Coordinates of N, CA and C in Angstrom, one line a residue:
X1 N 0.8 -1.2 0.0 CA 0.0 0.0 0.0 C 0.9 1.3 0.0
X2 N 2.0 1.1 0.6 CA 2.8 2.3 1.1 C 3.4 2.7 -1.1
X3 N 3.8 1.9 -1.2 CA 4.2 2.1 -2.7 C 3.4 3.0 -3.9
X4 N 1.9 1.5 -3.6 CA 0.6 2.9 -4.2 C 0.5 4.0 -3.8
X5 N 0.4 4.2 -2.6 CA 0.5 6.0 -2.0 C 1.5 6.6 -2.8
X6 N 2.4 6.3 -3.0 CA 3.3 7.3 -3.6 C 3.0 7.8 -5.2
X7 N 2.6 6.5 -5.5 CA 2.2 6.8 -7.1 C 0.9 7.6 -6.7
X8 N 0.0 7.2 -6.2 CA -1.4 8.1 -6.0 C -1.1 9.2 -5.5
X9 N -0.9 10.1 -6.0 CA -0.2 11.7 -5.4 C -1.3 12.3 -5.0
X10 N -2.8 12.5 -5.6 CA -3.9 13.0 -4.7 C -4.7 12.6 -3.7
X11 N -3.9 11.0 -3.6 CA -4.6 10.4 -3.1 C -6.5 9.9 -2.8
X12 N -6.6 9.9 -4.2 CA -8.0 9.4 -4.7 C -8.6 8.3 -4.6
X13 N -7.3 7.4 -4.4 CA -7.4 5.8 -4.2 C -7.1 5.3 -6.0
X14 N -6.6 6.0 -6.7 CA -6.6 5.4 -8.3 C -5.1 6.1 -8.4
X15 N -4.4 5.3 -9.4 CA -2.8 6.3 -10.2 C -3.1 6.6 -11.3
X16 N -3.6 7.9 -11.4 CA -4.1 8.7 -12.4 C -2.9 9.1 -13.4
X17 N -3.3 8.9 -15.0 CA -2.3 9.8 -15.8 C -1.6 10.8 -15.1
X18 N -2.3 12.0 -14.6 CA -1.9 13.1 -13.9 C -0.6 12.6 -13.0
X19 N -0.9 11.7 -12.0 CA 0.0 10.8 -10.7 C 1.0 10.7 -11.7
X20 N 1.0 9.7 -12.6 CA 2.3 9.2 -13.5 C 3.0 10.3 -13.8
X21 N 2.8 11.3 -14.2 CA 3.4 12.2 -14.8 C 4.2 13.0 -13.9
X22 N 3.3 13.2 -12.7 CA 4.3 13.7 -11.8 C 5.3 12.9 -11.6
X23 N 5.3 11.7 -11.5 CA 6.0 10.7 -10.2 C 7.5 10.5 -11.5
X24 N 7.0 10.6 -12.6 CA 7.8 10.1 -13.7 C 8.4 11.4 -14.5
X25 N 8.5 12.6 -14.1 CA 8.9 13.8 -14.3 C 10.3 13.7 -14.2
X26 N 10.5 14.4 -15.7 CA 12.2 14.4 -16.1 C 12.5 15.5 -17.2
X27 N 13.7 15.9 -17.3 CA 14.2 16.6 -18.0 C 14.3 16.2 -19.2
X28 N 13.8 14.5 -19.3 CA 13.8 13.8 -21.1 C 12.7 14.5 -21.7
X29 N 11.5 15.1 -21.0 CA 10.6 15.2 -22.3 C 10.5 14.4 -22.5
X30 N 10.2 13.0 -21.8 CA 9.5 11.6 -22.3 C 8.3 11.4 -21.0
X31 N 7.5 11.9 -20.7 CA 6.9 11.4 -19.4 C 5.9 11.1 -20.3
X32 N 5.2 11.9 -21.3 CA 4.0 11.3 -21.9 C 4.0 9.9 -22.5
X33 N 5.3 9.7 -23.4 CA 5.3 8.3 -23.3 C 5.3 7.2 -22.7
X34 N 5.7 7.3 -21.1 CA 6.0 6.8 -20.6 C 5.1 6.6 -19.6
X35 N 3.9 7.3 -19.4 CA 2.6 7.6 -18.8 C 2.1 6.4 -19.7
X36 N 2.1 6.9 -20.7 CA 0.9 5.8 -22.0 C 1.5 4.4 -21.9
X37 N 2.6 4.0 -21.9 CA 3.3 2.8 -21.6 C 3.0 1.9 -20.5
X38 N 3.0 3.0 -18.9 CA 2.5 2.4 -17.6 C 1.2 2.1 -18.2
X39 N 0.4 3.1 -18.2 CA -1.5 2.9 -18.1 C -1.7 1.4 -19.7
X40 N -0.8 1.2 -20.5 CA -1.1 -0.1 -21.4 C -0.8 -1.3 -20.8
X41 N 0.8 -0.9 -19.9 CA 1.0 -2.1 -19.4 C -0.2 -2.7 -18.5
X42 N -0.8 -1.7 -17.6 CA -1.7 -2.4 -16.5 C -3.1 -2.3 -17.2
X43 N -3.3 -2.4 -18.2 CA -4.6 -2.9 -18.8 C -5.7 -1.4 -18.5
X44 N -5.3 -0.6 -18.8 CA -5.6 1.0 -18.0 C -5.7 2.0 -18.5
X45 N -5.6 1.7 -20.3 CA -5.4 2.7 -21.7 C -6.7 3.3 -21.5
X46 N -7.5 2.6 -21.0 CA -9.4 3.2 -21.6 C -9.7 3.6 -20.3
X47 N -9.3 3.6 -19.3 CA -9.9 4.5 -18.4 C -9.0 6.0 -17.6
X48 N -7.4 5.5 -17.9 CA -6.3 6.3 -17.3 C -6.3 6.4 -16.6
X49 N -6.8 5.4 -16.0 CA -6.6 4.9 -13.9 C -6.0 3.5 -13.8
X50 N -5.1 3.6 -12.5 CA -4.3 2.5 -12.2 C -5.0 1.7 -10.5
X51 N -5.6 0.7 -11.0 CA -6.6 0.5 -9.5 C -5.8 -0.2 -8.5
X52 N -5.7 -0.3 -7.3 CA -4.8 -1.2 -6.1 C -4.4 -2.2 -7.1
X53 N -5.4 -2.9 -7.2 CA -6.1 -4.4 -7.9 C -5.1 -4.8 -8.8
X54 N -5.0 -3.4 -9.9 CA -4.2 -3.4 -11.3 C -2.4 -3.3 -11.3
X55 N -2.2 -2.9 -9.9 CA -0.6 -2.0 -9.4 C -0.3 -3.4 -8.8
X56 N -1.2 -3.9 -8.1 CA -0.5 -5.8 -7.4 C -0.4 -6.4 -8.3
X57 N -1.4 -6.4 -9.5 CA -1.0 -7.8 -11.0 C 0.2 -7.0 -11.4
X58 N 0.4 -5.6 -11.5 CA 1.8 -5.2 -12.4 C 3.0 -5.5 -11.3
X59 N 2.7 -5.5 -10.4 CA 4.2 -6.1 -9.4 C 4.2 -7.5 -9.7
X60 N 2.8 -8.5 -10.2 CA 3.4 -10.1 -10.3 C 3.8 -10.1 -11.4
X61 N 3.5 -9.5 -12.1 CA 4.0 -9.7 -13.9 C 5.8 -10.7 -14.1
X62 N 5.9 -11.1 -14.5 CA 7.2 -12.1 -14.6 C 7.9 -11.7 -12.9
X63 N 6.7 -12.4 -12.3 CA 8.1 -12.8 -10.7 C 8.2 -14.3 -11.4
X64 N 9.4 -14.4 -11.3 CA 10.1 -15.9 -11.3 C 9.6 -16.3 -9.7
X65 N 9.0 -15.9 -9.0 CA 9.0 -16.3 -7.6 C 7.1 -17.6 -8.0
X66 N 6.0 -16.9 -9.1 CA 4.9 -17.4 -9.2 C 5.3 -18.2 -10.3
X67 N 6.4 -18.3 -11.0 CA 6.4 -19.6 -11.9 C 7.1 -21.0 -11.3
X68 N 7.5 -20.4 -9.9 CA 8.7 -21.5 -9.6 C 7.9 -22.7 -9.0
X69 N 8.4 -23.7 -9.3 CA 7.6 -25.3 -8.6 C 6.8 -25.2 -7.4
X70 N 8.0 -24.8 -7.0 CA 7.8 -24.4 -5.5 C 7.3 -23.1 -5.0
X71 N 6.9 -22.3 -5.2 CA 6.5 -20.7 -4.7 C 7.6 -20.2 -4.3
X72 N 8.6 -20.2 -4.5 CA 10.0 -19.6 -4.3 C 10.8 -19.9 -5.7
X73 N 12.2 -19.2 -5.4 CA 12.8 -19.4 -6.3 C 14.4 -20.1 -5.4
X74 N 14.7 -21.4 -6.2 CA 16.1 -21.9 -5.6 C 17.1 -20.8 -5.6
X75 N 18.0 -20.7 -4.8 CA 19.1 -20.2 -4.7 C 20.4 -21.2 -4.6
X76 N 21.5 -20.7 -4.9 CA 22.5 -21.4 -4.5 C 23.2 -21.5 -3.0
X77 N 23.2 -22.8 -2.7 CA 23.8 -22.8 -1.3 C 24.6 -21.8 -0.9
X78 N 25.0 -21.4 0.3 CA 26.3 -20.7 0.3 C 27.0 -21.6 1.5
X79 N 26.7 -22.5 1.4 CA 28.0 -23.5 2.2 C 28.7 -23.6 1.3
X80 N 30.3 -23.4 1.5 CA 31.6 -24.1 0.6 C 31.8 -25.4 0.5
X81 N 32.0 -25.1 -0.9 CA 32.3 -26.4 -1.1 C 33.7 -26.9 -1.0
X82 N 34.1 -27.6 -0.6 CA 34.8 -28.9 -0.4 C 35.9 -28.9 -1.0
X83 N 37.1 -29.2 -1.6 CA 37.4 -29.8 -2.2 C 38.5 -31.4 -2.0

């Protein structure tokens, strides 16, 4: 939740085009693209709102953590090995 708050800048409960643009403000002159890119990615072109709902499926988007067998992902030991 603390995350959404930050992108929700008015705190409406939605991450509005408006939110993105602030949060993603730069000296590139790219924030509009980069607005339209967030709101496509989260399924969000046709309304220009980003809902809780929509910001939690864009954080699972390729976790290797929900593809793994196991709900985690292996790591390598860090015991030494031997020789």
């Amino acid at each position: 939740r603390e995350a959404f708050g930050f992108f929700d800048r008015d705190g409406d409960g939605v991450i509005s085009a408006e939110d993105l643009r602030t949060c993603l403000a730069s000296d590139r002159g790219n924030e509009d693209a980069l607005v339209r890119e967030c709101l496509v990615e989260a399924g969000a072109e046709k309304t220009g709102k980003i809902t809780f709902a929509d910001f939690i499926a864009l954080l699972k988007m390729d976790d290797p953590c929900l593809s793994s067998r196991y709900g985690y992902v292996k790591t390598p030991s860090r015991s030494k090995v031997r020789a």
